[in-house]
Amino acid sequence: MTREAGFAPGAPAQSGTIPLAVPTLGGREWEYVKEALDTNWVSSVGPFVDRFEREVAAALGSPHAVAVTSGTAALHLALLLAGVRPGDEILMPTLTFAAPAFAAAYAGAAPVFVDVEPTYWQIDCEKLAEFLERECRPEGGAVVDRHTGRRIAAIVPVHVLGHPVDVDALLEIASRYGIPVVEDAAESMGAEYRGRAPGTFGLLGCLSFNGNKVLTTGGGGMILTADAELAERGRYLSTQAKDDPLEYVHGEIGFNYRLSNVLAAIGCAQLESLEQHVGARRRVASAYRVGLEEVQGVTTMREAPWAKSAYWLYTILVDPDRFGADSRELLRRLARQGVQTRPLWQPLHESRAFPGARAYRCEVASGIHARALSLPSSSSLSETDQERVIAAVAREARA
Ligand SMILES: *Cc1c(COP(=O)(O)O)cnc(C)c1O
């Protein structure tokens, strides 16, 4: 098999079922991995790690980037870099993959879950502001939760499903209260908020290159920041906080979080096709919108006027009364038609992993969770398969 440079969607679906999301490895991945192995740079130091950082930083317009082993590791380190300490509280949306809440727990902090807004399903900035206004008070230069007495140490907006949050509103609130922002841009590589990349607005931003994300390294993540010292410290902490290259002397507790050169090689190749990946996802999204918006009981995804979504997972809402089946029943019926779909994540304020966690006015998220279904969204999804998905959904709708 020859592998040519450029964008040649591969990854065939297994046995006729259209998968939810598969990576598209159609470029120079093989060539670069071979180069990493041939030159014996296989570990967490090497030319591809440096190059991947440089190129991601340039592509997204971030002054600095630090490559790490996963998006979750990026979030953990970013929270530490933002000054989060044990006993603090961290504000984040309740409707998200759980990684930002796990990262808060790793840092010894407690997540506080805020509701999402009903239109784009992102953190509700009005409720966020209301929480800070009504439930918190200033104390010794910090903002403290009145009920728990804990310091609010960071806000972690998640650009959910590849659609940017209302960044200006969020930054205004954060700066009014002097709270650092750590963006979770794991799902929004290639998206834009008023022309700029999510992950470049906060003090720190985090990316993921997990297998199902817009770009993949197999597993990996990145911390973005405009602050050279934070980037330097991020690199230090991610490589076991070694103070001396010869003597094993550690200045503080370090982490083994550095991305390997082999995986960074895959990332460099993936990055060359970022625009094609996002362009392909946007074409899939547009086909779904056109094909499904007339189906009764189906709500298609919306894109805010200030947003360019990366459409990480194209998600519809299913109204059981009007559609004739609920989202989980539709999931089972689509599976029988050879179409793999998935619900969104359980809202974190309902999660057993965070018993008794603080939640603020989580009124909207559970309704979205009940009705949501993510459709096959790979950037390699062919037009024929897009049509198959649309026809399969339409067939199940009440006539
Ligand atoms: C995937 C994801 C992460 C974590 O990324 P990993 O690389 O899988 O650790 C973090 N946050 C969100 C919102 C994600 O979707």
mmCIF file of C-alpha atoms and ligand atoms in Angstrom:
data_model
loop_
_atom_site.group_PDB
_atom_site.id
_atom_site.type_symbol
_atom_site.label_atom_id
_atom_site.label_comp_id
_atom_site.label_asym_id
_atom_site.label_seq_id
_atom_site.Cartn_x
_atom_site.Cartn_y
_atom_site.Cartn_z
ATOM 1 C CA MET A 1 0.000 0.000 0.000
ATOM 2 C CA THR A 2 1.381 3.371 -0.866
ATOM 3 C CA ARG A 3 0.789 6.324 1.364
ATOM 4 C CA GLU A 4 0.938 9.640 -0.348
ATOM 5 C CA ALA A 5 1.292 12.925 1.357
ATOM 6 C CA GLY A 6 -1.878 14.951 1.476
ATOM 7 C CA PHE A 7 -5.418 14.287 2.512
ATOM 8 C CA ALA A 8 -6.637 10.862 1.569
ATOM 9 C CA PRO A 9 -9.368 9.792 3.972
ATOM 10 C CA GLY A 10 -8.780 6.196 4.967
ATOM 11 C CA ALA A 11 -10.043 4.164 7.930
ATOM 12 C CA PRO A 12 -12.763 1.986 6.398
ATOM 13 C CA ALA A 13 -15.789 1.258 8.559
ATOM 14 C CA GLN A 14 -15.793 -2.214 10.085
ATOM 15 C CA SER A 15 -18.297 -4.648 8.627
ATOM 16 C CA GLY A 16 -20.671 -2.153 7.100
ATOM 17 C CA THR A 17 -21.446 -0.268 10.297
ATOM 18 C CA ILE A 18 -20.807 3.457 10.044
ATOM 19 C CA PRO A 19 -18.692 4.264 13.121
ATOM 20 C CA LEU A 20 -19.238 7.291 15.341
ATOM 21 C CA ALA A 21 -15.721 8.673 14.938
ATOM 22 C CA VAL A 22 -12.523 7.235 13.521
ATOM 23 C CA PRO A 23 -9.201 8.993 12.984
ATOM 24 C CA THR A 24 -8.213 10.083 9.494
ATOM 25 C CA LEU A 25 -4.561 9.205 8.946
ATOM 26 C CA GLY A 26 -4.116 10.143 5.343
ATOM 27 C CA GLY A 27 -0.962 12.230 5.304
ATOM 28 C CA ARG A 28 2.688 11.870 6.261
ATOM 29 C CA GLU A 29 2.056 10.099 9.605
ATOM 30 C CA TRP A 30 3.850 6.935 8.483
ATOM 31 C CA GLU A 31 6.809 8.824 7.042
ATOM 32 C CA TYR A 32 7.322 10.924 10.192
ATOM 33 C CA VAL A 33 6.936 7.984 12.590
ATOM 34 C CA LYS A 34 9.502 6.079 10.554
ATOM 35 C CA GLU A 35 11.815 9.063 10.774
ATOM 36 C CA ALA A 36 11.390 9.146 14.573
ATOM 37 C CA LEU A 37 12.220 5.436 14.829
ATOM 38 C CA ASP A 38 15.076 5.555 12.300
ATOM 39 C CA THR A 39 16.733 8.385 14.194
ATOM 40 C CA ASN A 40 16.219 6.617 17.557
ATOM 41 C CA TRP A 41 14.259 9.510 19.059
ATOM 42 C CA VAL A 42 11.455 7.516 20.608
ATOM 43 C CA SER A 43 11.090 9.021 24.053
ATOM 44 C CA SER A 44 9.834 12.269 25.483
ATOM 45 C CA VAL A 45 12.649 14.349 24.025
ATOM 46 C CA GLY A 46 13.222 14.859 20.337
ATOM 47 C CA PRO A 47 12.868 17.065 17.304
ATOM 48 C CA PHE A 48 9.208 16.203 16.622
ATOM 49 C CA VAL A 49 8.147 17.263 20.135
ATOM 50 C CA ASP A 50 9.713 20.692 19.654
ATOM 51 C CA ARG A 51 8.386 20.969 16.119
ATOM 52 C CA PHE A 52 4.864 19.901 17.100
ATOM 53 C CA GLU A 53 4.822 22.565 19.824
ATOM 54 C CA ARG A 54 6.098 25.244 17.458
ATOM 55 C CA GLU A 55 3.672 24.343 14.700
ATOM 56 C CA VAL A 56 0.594 24.048 16.911
ATOM 57 C CA ALA A 57 1.483 27.383 18.516
ATOM 58 C CA ALA A 58 1.840 29.000 15.080
ATOM 59 C CA ALA A 59 -1.301 27.391 13.652
ATOM 60 C CA LEU A 60 -3.480 28.535 16.560
ATOM 61 C CA GLY A 61 -1.798 31.876 17.213
ATOM 62 C CA SER A 62 -0.527 30.990 20.692
ATOM 63 C CA PRO A 63 2.873 32.363 21.740
ATOM 64 C CA HIS A 64 3.757 29.102 23.548
ATOM 65 C CA ALA A 65 2.700 25.464 23.548
ATOM 66 C CA VAL A 66 3.739 22.551 25.781
ATOM 67 C CA ALA A 67 3.138 19.006 24.502
ATOM 68 C CA VAL A 68 1.919 16.488 27.078
ATOM 69 C CA THR A 69 0.614 12.916 27.234
ATOM 70 C CA SER A 70 -3.113 13.691 27.176
ATOM 71 C CA GLY A 71 -5.719 16.392 27.329
ATOM 72 C CA THR A 72 -6.460 15.342 30.896
ATOM 73 C CA ALA A 73 -2.780 15.757 31.842
ATOM 74 C CA ALA A 74 -2.825 19.171 30.127
ATOM 75 C CA LEU A 75 -5.796 20.219 32.268
ATOM 76 C CA HIS A 76 -4.200 18.926 35.466
ATOM 77 C CA LEU A 77 -0.943 20.788 34.850
ATOM 78 C CA ALA A 78 -2.732 23.917 33.627
ATOM 79 C CA LEU A 79 -4.753 24.097 36.845
ATOM 80 C CA LEU A 80 -1.555 23.804 38.896
ATOM 81 C CA LEU A 81 0.097 26.469 36.730
ATOM 82 C CA ALA A 82 -2.930 28.728 37.282
ATOM 83 C CA GLY A 83 -2.268 28.482 41.016
ATOM 84 C CA VAL A 84 -5.006 26.039 42.021
ATOM 85 C CA ARG A 85 -4.382 24.615 45.491
ATOM 86 C CA PRO A 86 -6.023 21.857 47.522
ATOM 87 C CA GLY A 87 -9.333 23.028 48.955
ATOM 88 C CA ASP A 88 -10.074 25.472 46.131
ATOM 89 C CA GLU A 89 -13.164 25.422 43.925
ATOM 90 C CA ILE A 90 -13.175 25.435 40.124
ATOM 91 C CA LEU A 91 -16.138 26.569 38.029
ATOM 92 C CA MET A 92 -16.996 24.527 34.936
ATOM 93 C CA PRO A 93 -20.020 23.446 32.891
ATOM 94 C CA THR A 94 -21.968 20.381 34.047
ATOM 95 C CA LEU A 95 -22.455 19.116 30.488
ATOM 96 C CA THR A 96 -19.006 18.019 29.364
ATOM 97 C CA PHE A 97 -16.746 15.018 29.202
ATOM 98 C CA ALA A 98 -15.581 14.553 32.810
ATOM 99 C CA ALA A 99 -11.856 15.285 32.304
ATOM 100 C CA PRO A 100 -11.886 18.888 33.627
ATOM 101 C CA ALA A 101 -13.634 17.726 36.806
ATOM 102 C CA PHE A 102 -11.164 14.853 37.192
ATOM 103 C CA ALA A 103 -8.306 17.324 36.725
ATOM 104 C CA ALA A 104 -9.754 19.534 39.473
ATOM 105 C CA ALA A 105 -9.862 16.487 41.762
ATOM 106 C CA TYR A 106 -6.224 15.594 40.943
ATOM 107 C CA ALA A 107 -5.287 19.103 42.066
ATOM 108 C CA GLY A 108 -7.199 18.570 45.317
ATOM 109 C CA ALA A 109 -9.858 21.084 44.293
ATOM 110 C CA ALA A 110 -13.625 20.713 44.092
ATOM 111 C CA PRO A 111 -15.511 21.267 40.838
ATOM 112 C CA VAL A 112 -18.545 23.555 40.953
ATOM 113 C CA PHE A 113 -20.924 22.721 38.127
ATOM 114 C CA VAL A 114 -22.694 25.499 36.256
ATOM 115 C CA ASP A 115 -25.597 24.966 33.855
ATOM 116 C CA VAL A 116 -25.333 25.284 30.063
ATOM 117 C CA GLU A 117 -27.436 27.555 27.867
ATOM 118 C CA PRO A 118 -30.117 25.938 25.693
ATOM 119 C CA THR A 119 -29.035 27.248 22.265
ATOM 120 C CA TYR A 120 -25.415 26.203 21.776
ATOM 121 C CA TRP A 121 -25.175 23.998 24.911
ATOM 122 C CA GLN A 122 -22.136 25.896 26.270
ATOM 123 C CA ILE A 123 -21.544 27.141 29.838
ATOM 124 C CA ASP A 124 -24.261 29.680 30.674
ATOM 125 C CA CYS A 125 -22.400 32.935 31.288
ATOM 126 C CA GLU A 126 -25.429 34.608 32.879
ATOM 127 C CA LYS A 127 -25.709 31.881 35.478
ATOM 128 C CA LEU A 128 -21.940 31.937 35.944
ATOM 129 C CA ALA A 129 -22.060 35.682 36.686
ATOM 130 C CA GLU A 130 -25.072 35.174 38.930
ATOM 131 C CA PHE A 131 -23.264 32.481 40.921
ATOM 132 C CA LEU A 132 -20.295 34.781 41.530
ATOM 133 C CA GLU A 133 -22.601 37.670 42.385
ATOM 134 C CA ARG A 134 -25.017 35.874 44.703
ATOM 135 C CA GLU A 135 -23.130 32.902 46.068
ATOM 136 C CA CYS A 136 -19.663 34.378 46.527
ATOM 137 C CA ARG A 137 -18.019 37.214 48.413
ATOM 138 C CA PRO A 138 -14.647 38.955 48.175
ATOM 139 C CA GLU A 139 -12.205 37.996 50.912
ATOM 140 C CA GLY A 140 -8.556 38.937 51.200
ATOM 141 C CA GLY A 141 -8.145 39.682 47.507
ATOM 142 C CA ALA A 142 -9.858 36.433 46.473
ATOM 143 C CA VAL A 143 -13.409 35.395 45.654
ATOM 144 C CA VAL A 144 -14.834 32.938 48.138
ATOM 145 C CA ASP A 145 -17.900 30.690 47.960
ATOM 146 C CA ARG A 146 -20.201 31.910 50.794
ATOM 147 C CA HIS A 147 -21.527 28.430 51.506
ATOM 148 C CA THR A 148 -18.284 26.501 51.624
ATOM 149 C CA GLY A 149 -15.773 29.235 52.452
ATOM 150 C CA ARG A 150 -13.584 27.933 49.629
ATOM 151 C CA ARG A 151 -11.662 30.114 47.201
ATOM 152 C CA ILE A 152 -12.805 30.161 43.565
ATOM 153 C CA ALA A 153 -9.420 29.534 41.946
ATOM 154 C CA ALA A 154 -10.260 29.131 38.264
ATOM 155 C CA ILE A 155 -12.969 29.047 35.641
ATOM 156 C CA VAL A 156 -12.715 26.211 33.117
ATOM 157 C CA PRO A 157 -14.939 26.913 30.125
ATOM 158 C CA VAL A 158 -15.208 23.902 27.825
ATOM 159 C CA HIS A 159 -15.797 24.556 24.120
ATOM 160 C CA VAL A 160 -18.254 21.684 23.991
ATOM 161 C CA LEU A 161 -18.580 19.602 20.795
ATOM 162 C CA GLY A 162 -16.222 21.956 18.955
ATOM 163 C CA HIS A 163 -18.398 25.056 19.309
ATOM 164 C CA PRO A 164 -16.742 28.001 21.094
ATOM 165 C CA VAL A 165 -18.260 29.380 24.283
ATOM 166 C CA ASP A 166 -19.282 33.048 24.392
ATOM 167 C CA VAL A 167 -15.681 34.060 25.025
ATOM 168 C CA ASP A 168 -16.116 37.857 25.416
ATOM 169 C CA ALA A 169 -18.863 37.438 28.006
ATOM 170 C CA LEU A 170 -16.830 34.857 29.869
ATOM 171 C CA LEU A 171 -13.609 36.883 29.888
ATOM 172 C CA GLU A 172 -15.492 39.952 31.096
ATOM 173 C CA ILE A 173 -16.841 38.025 34.095
ATOM 174 C CA ALA A 174 -13.472 36.445 34.840
ATOM 175 C CA SER A 175 -11.649 39.775 34.744
ATOM 176 C CA ARG A 176 -14.345 41.499 36.822
ATOM 177 C CA TYR A 177 -13.688 38.955 39.585
ATOM 178 C CA GLY A 178 -9.969 38.493 38.898
ATOM 179 C CA ILE A 179 -10.294 34.742 38.402
ATOM 180 C CA PRO A 180 -7.920 32.973 35.989
ATOM 181 C CA VAL A 181 -9.422 31.171 32.982
ATOM 182 C CA VAL A 182 -8.165 27.747 31.885
ATOM 183 C CA GLU A 183 -9.891 26.849 28.633
ATOM 184 C CA ASP A 184 -10.691 23.269 27.781
ATOM 185 C CA ALA A 185 -10.361 23.325 23.992
ATOM 186 C CA ALA A 186 -10.006 19.535 23.706
ATOM 187 C CA GLU A 187 -12.944 19.274 21.306
ATOM 188 C CA SER A 188 -12.463 22.520 19.388
ATOM 189 C CA MET A 189 -9.196 22.264 17.474
ATOM 190 C CA GLY A 190 -9.787 24.191 14.244
ATOM 191 C CA ALA A 191 -12.754 26.169 15.603
ATOM 192 C CA GLU A 192 -12.774 29.969 15.791
ATOM 193 C CA TYR A 193 -14.268 32.600 18.052
ATOM 194 C CA ARG A 194 -14.349 35.850 16.060
ATOM 195 C CA GLY A 195 -11.428 34.585 13.995
ATOM 196 C CA ARG A 196 -9.288 33.377 16.885
ATOM 197 C CA ALA A 197 -8.635 29.853 18.128
ATOM 198 C CA PRO A 198 -10.309 28.590 21.304
ATOM 199 C CA GLY A 199 -7.584 27.872 23.844
ATOM 200 C CA THR A 200 -5.777 31.159 23.196
ATOM 201 C CA PHE A 201 -8.020 33.457 25.256
ATOM 202 C CA GLY A 202 -7.462 32.292 28.816
ATOM 203 C CA LEU A 203 -4.343 32.370 30.958
ATOM 204 C CA LEU A 204 -3.930 28.793 29.723
ATOM 205 C CA GLY A 205 -5.699 26.586 27.184
ATOM 206 C CA CYS A 206 -5.724 22.815 26.785
ATOM 207 C CA LEU A 207 -5.955 20.605 23.692
ATOM 208 C CA SER A 208 -6.416 16.854 23.333
ATOM 209 C CA PHE A 209 -5.105 14.568 20.605
ATOM 210 C CA ASN A 210 -6.969 11.484 21.751
ATOM 211 C CA GLY A 211 -7.976 9.001 19.042
ATOM 212 C CA ASN A 212 -11.465 10.412 18.553
ATOM 213 C CA LYS A 213 -10.583 14.117 18.543
ATOM 214 C CA VAL A 214 -10.348 16.426 15.504
ATOM 215 C CA LEU A 215 -6.594 15.743 15.281
ATOM 216 C CA THR A 216 -4.970 12.744 16.919
ATOM 217 C CA THR A 217 -1.550 11.533 17.982
ATOM 218 C CA GLY A 218 -3.029 8.282 19.262
ATOM 219 C CA GLY A 219 -2.991 9.975 22.660
ATOM 220 C CA GLY A 220 -1.672 13.368 23.589
ATOM 221 C CA GLY A 221 -2.423 16.888 24.666
ATOM 222 C CA MET A 222 -1.086 20.419 24.641
ATOM 223 C CA ILE A 223 -1.046 23.399 26.974
ATOM 224 C CA LEU A 224 -1.277 26.805 25.279
ATOM 225 C CA THR A 225 -0.272 30.060 26.933
ATOM 226 C CA ALA A 226 0.995 33.533 26.140
ATOM 227 C CA ASP A 227 3.086 33.503 29.319
ATOM 228 C CA ALA A 228 6.665 32.340 28.705
ATOM 229 C CA GLU A 229 7.282 31.580 32.378
ATOM 230 C CA LEU A 230 4.177 29.429 32.685
ATOM 231 C CA ALA A 231 5.202 27.524 29.544
ATOM 232 C CA GLU A 232 8.681 26.986 30.955
ATOM 233 C CA ARG A 233 7.264 25.814 34.266
ATOM 234 C CA GLY A 234 4.802 23.541 32.450
ATOM 235 C CA ARG A 235 7.696 21.846 30.641
ATOM 236 C CA TYR A 236 9.592 21.506 33.910
ATOM 237 C CA LEU A 237 6.686 19.956 35.814
ATOM 238 C CA SER A 238 5.801 17.642 32.895
ATOM 239 C CA THR A 239 9.336 16.197 32.845
ATOM 240 C CA GLN A 240 9.573 15.191 36.514
ATOM 241 C CA ALA A 241 10.699 18.614 37.781
ATOM 242 C CA LYS A 242 14.370 17.811 37.317
ATOM 243 C CA ASP A 243 16.625 20.645 38.414
ATOM 244 C CA ASP A 244 19.807 19.132 37.097
ATOM 245 C CA PRO A 245 20.271 17.182 33.867
ATOM 246 C CA LEU A 246 22.931 14.965 35.439
ATOM 247 C CA GLU A 247 22.225 14.702 39.143
ATOM 248 C CA TYR A 248 18.703 13.601 40.021
ATOM 249 C CA VAL A 249 17.750 16.660 41.984
ATOM 250 C CA HIS A 250 14.116 17.717 42.075
ATOM 251 C CA GLY A 251 12.918 21.149 43.066
ATOM 252 C CA GLU A 252 9.357 19.981 43.650
ATOM 253 C CA ILE A 253 6.917 17.215 42.843
ATOM 254 C CA GLY A 254 7.031 16.512 39.114
ATOM 255 C CA PHE A 255 4.922 14.570 36.651
ATOM 256 C CA ASN A 256 5.726 12.151 33.851
ATOM 257 C CA TYR A 257 3.458 13.993 31.429
ATOM 258 C CA ARG A 258 5.676 14.761 28.450
ATOM 259 C CA LEU A 259 4.528 13.652 24.976
ATOM 260 C CA SER A 260 6.792 11.135 23.244
ATOM 261 C CA ASN A 261 8.623 12.019 20.041
ATOM 262 C CA VAL A 262 6.936 9.129 18.154
ATOM 263 C CA LEU A 263 3.474 10.465 18.941
ATOM 264 C CA ALA A 264 4.531 14.040 18.245
ATOM 265 C CA ALA A 265 5.603 12.809 14.785
ATOM 266 C CA ILE A 266 2.022 11.671 14.150
ATOM 267 C CA GLY A 267 0.832 15.063 15.397
ATOM 268 C CA CYS A 268 3.087 16.975 12.979
ATOM 269 C CA ALA A 269 1.593 15.025 10.072
ATOM 270 C CA GLN A 270 -1.974 15.469 11.344
ATOM 271 C CA LEU A 271 -1.492 19.191 11.724
ATOM 272 C CA GLU A 272 -0.637 19.510 8.024
ATOM 273 C CA SER A 273 -4.255 18.553 7.273
ATOM 274 C CA LEU A 274 -6.023 20.575 9.987
ATOM 275 C CA GLU A 275 -7.916 22.726 7.502
ATOM 276 C CA GLN A 276 -9.024 19.708 5.486
ATOM 277 C CA HIS A 277 -10.141 17.879 8.633
ATOM 278 C CA VAL A 278 -12.222 20.832 9.780
ATOM 279 C CA GLY A 279 -13.496 21.554 6.274
ATOM 280 C CA ALA A 280 -14.635 17.932 5.967
ATOM 281 C CA ARG A 281 -16.382 18.063 9.360
ATOM 282 C CA ARG A 282 -18.139 21.272 8.412
ATOM 283 C CA ARG A 283 -19.365 19.685 5.167
ATOM 284 C CA VAL A 284 -20.690 16.695 7.144
ATOM 285 C CA ALA A 285 -22.416 19.123 9.549
ATOM 286 C CA SER A 286 -23.969 21.068 6.707
ATOM 287 C CA ALA A 287 -25.272 17.870 5.064
ATOM 288 C CA TYR A 288 -26.819 16.759 8.376
ATOM 289 C CA ARG A 289 -28.405 20.153 8.961
ATOM 290 C CA VAL A 290 -29.946 20.306 5.492
ATOM 291 C CA GLY A 291 -30.985 16.653 5.586
ATOM 292 C CA LEU A 292 -32.404 16.608 9.099
ATOM 293 C CA GLU A 293 -33.814 20.029 9.907
ATOM 294 C CA GLU A 294 -37.125 19.178 8.239
ATOM 295 C CA VAL A 295 -37.499 15.883 10.119
ATOM 296 C CA GLN A 296 -40.164 16.472 12.739
ATOM 297 C CA GLY A 297 -39.005 16.145 16.316
ATOM 298 C CA VAL A 298 -35.326 16.629 15.399
ATOM 299 C CA THR A 299 -33.420 19.777 16.392
ATOM 300 C CA THR A 300 -30.176 20.235 14.484
ATOM 301 C CA MET A 301 -27.045 21.906 15.863
ATOM 302 C CA ARG A 302 -26.744 25.666 15.735
ATOM 303 C CA GLU A 303 -23.695 27.824 15.156
ATOM 304 C CA ALA A 304 -23.507 31.249 16.799
ATOM 305 C CA PRO A 305 -22.893 34.286 14.551
ATOM 306 C CA TRP A 306 -19.494 34.790 16.226
ATOM 307 C CA ALA A 307 -18.502 31.162 15.940
ATOM 308 C CA LYS A 308 -16.900 28.806 13.497
ATOM 309 C CA SER A 309 -17.514 25.383 14.971
ATOM 310 C CA ALA A 310 -15.140 22.468 14.437
ATOM 311 C CA TYR A 311 -18.213 20.157 14.682
ATOM 312 C CA TRP A 312 -16.313 17.568 16.663
ATOM 313 C CA LEU A 313 -19.388 15.372 17.137
ATOM 314 C CA TYR A 314 -22.506 16.353 15.243
ATOM 315 C CA THR A 315 -25.329 16.073 17.753
ATOM 316 C CA ILE A 316 -29.088 16.277 17.333
ATOM 317 C CA LEU A 317 -31.853 16.644 19.917
ATOM 318 C CA VAL A 318 -34.766 14.225 19.647
ATOM 319 C CA ASP A 319 -38.185 15.250 20.976
ATOM 320 C CA PRO A 320 -39.805 11.878 21.810
ATOM 321 C CA ASP A 321 -43.406 13.062 21.385
ATOM 322 C CA ARG A 322 -42.931 14.642 17.995
ATOM 323 C CA PHE A 323 -40.353 12.167 16.678
ATOM 324 C CA GLY A 324 -42.130 9.050 17.896
ATOM 325 C CA ALA A 325 -39.162 7.578 19.781
ATOM 326 C CA ASP A 326 -36.746 8.917 22.363
ATOM 327 C CA SER A 327 -33.015 9.377 21.777
ATOM 328 C CA ARG A 328 -32.045 6.012 23.338
ATOM 329 C CA GLU A 329 -34.676 4.119 21.351
ATOM 330 C CA LEU A 330 -33.422 5.887 18.218
ATOM 331 C CA LEU A 331 -29.859 4.847 19.152
ATOM 332 C CA ARG A 332 -30.938 1.174 19.245
ATOM 333 C CA ARG A 333 -32.870 1.417 15.989
ATOM 334 C CA LEU A 334 -29.973 3.139 14.197
ATOM 335 C CA ALA A 335 -27.607 0.444 15.483
ATOM 336 C CA ARG A 336 -29.853 -2.147 13.790
ATOM 337 C CA GLN A 337 -29.506 -0.097 10.592
ATOM 338 C CA GLY A 338 -25.714 -0.154 10.911
ATOM 339 C CA VAL A 339 -25.265 3.405 12.183
ATOM 340 C CA GLN A 340 -23.300 3.906 15.395
ATOM 341 C CA THR A 341 -24.471 6.840 17.541
ATOM 342 C CA ARG A 342 -23.885 7.897 21.146
ATOM 343 C CA PRO A 343 -25.607 9.926 23.865
ATOM 344 C CA LEU A 344 -23.818 12.917 25.372
ATOM 345 C CA TRP A 345 -22.100 12.539 28.737
ATOM 346 C CA GLN A 346 -24.098 12.268 31.945
ATOM 347 C CA PRO A 347 -24.256 15.788 33.400
ATOM 348 C CA LEU A 348 -21.574 15.923 36.073
ATOM 349 C CA HIS A 349 -23.881 17.286 38.788
ATOM 350 C CA GLU A 350 -25.682 13.912 38.530
ATOM 351 C CA SER A 351 -22.465 11.871 38.546
ATOM 352 C CA ARG A 352 -21.640 9.385 41.316
ATOM 353 C CA ALA A 353 -17.997 10.376 40.843
ATOM 354 C CA PHE A 354 -18.756 13.752 42.446
ATOM 355 C CA PRO A 355 -21.209 13.091 45.265
ATOM 356 C CA GLY A 356 -22.406 16.249 46.945
ATOM 357 C CA ALA A 357 -20.574 18.531 44.509
ATOM 358 C CA ARG A 358 -21.725 22.122 44.322
ATOM 359 C CA ALA A 359 -24.002 22.737 41.331
ATOM 360 C CA TYR A 360 -25.542 26.038 40.359
ATOM 361 C CA ARG A 361 -28.971 26.180 38.723
ATOM 362 C CA CYS A 362 -28.407 23.111 36.550
ATOM 363 C CA GLU A 363 -31.855 23.276 34.959
ATOM 364 C CA VAL A 364 -31.100 22.909 31.249
ATOM 365 C CA ALA A 365 -28.310 20.323 30.966
ATOM 366 C CA SER A 366 -30.322 17.253 31.993
ATOM 367 C CA GLY A 367 -32.991 17.952 29.361
ATOM 368 C CA ILE A 368 -30.336 18.238 26.652
ATOM 369 C CA HIS A 369 -28.700 15.060 27.912
ATOM 370 C CA ALA A 370 -32.000 13.154 27.707
ATOM 371 C CA ARG A 371 -32.659 14.228 24.117
ATOM 372 C CA ALA A 372 -29.161 14.356 22.601
ATOM 373 C CA LEU A 373 -27.684 11.859 20.170
ATOM 374 C CA SER A 374 -24.310 12.253 18.433
ATOM 375 C CA LEU A 375 -24.186 11.029 14.837
ATOM 376 C CA PRO A 376 -21.201 9.623 12.898
ATOM 377 C CA SER A 377 -18.822 12.571 12.518
ATOM 378 C CA SER A 378 -15.467 11.378 11.193
ATOM 379 C CA SER A 379 -13.774 13.749 8.771
ATOM 380 C CA SER A 380 -13.487 10.761 6.407
ATOM 381 C CA LEU A 381 -17.270 10.154 6.350
ATOM 382 C CA SER A 382 -18.238 9.783 2.685
ATOM 383 C CA GLU A 383 -21.228 11.522 1.125
ATOM 384 C CA THR A 384 -22.858 8.139 0.604
ATOM 385 C CA ASP A 385 -22.524 7.385 4.318
ATOM 386 C CA GLN A 386 -23.802 10.854 5.243
ATOM 387 C CA GLU A 387 -26.876 10.128 3.134
ATOM 388 C CA ARG A 388 -27.247 6.704 4.742
ATOM 389 C CA VAL A 389 -27.248 8.298 8.207
ATOM 390 C CA ILE A 390 -29.774 10.954 7.213
ATOM 391 C CA ALA A 391 -32.068 8.390 5.569
ATOM 392 C CA ALA A 392 -31.783 6.084 8.587
ATOM 393 C CA VAL A 393 -32.838 8.851 11.010
ATOM 394 C CA ALA A 394 -35.644 10.063 8.726
ATOM 395 C CA ARG A 395 -36.996 6.516 8.346
ATOM 396 C CA GLU A 396 -37.475 6.240 12.122
ATOM 397 C CA ALA A 397 -39.422 9.486 12.428
ATOM 398 C CA ARG A 398 -43.162 9.253 12.982
ATOM 399 C CA ALA A 399 -44.729 9.546 9.534
HETATM 400 C C1 LIG B 1 -11.315 14.414 25.268
HETATM 401 C C2 LIG B 1 -11.501 15.475 26.248
HETATM 402 C C3 LIG B 1 -10.566 15.739 27.254
HETATM 403 C C4 LIG B 1 -9.440 14.836 27.612
HETATM 404 O O1 LIG B 1 -8.597 14.489 26.655
HETATM 405 P P1 LIG B 1 -7.708 13.157 26.757
HETATM 406 O O2 LIG B 1 -6.651 13.452 25.768
HETATM 407 O O3 LIG B 1 -8.611 12.029 26.344
HETATM 408 O O4 LIG B 1 -7.207 13.024 28.144
HETATM 409 C C5 LIG B 1 -10.758 16.821 28.079
HETATM 410 N N1 LIG B 1 -11.830 17.578 27.968
HETATM 411 C C6 LIG B 1 -12.782 17.344 27.048
HETATM 412 C C7 LIG B 1 -13.943 18.270 26.992
HETATM 413 C C8 LIG B 1 -12.653 16.287 26.153
HETATM 414 O O5 LIG B 1 -13.614 16.052 25.264
#
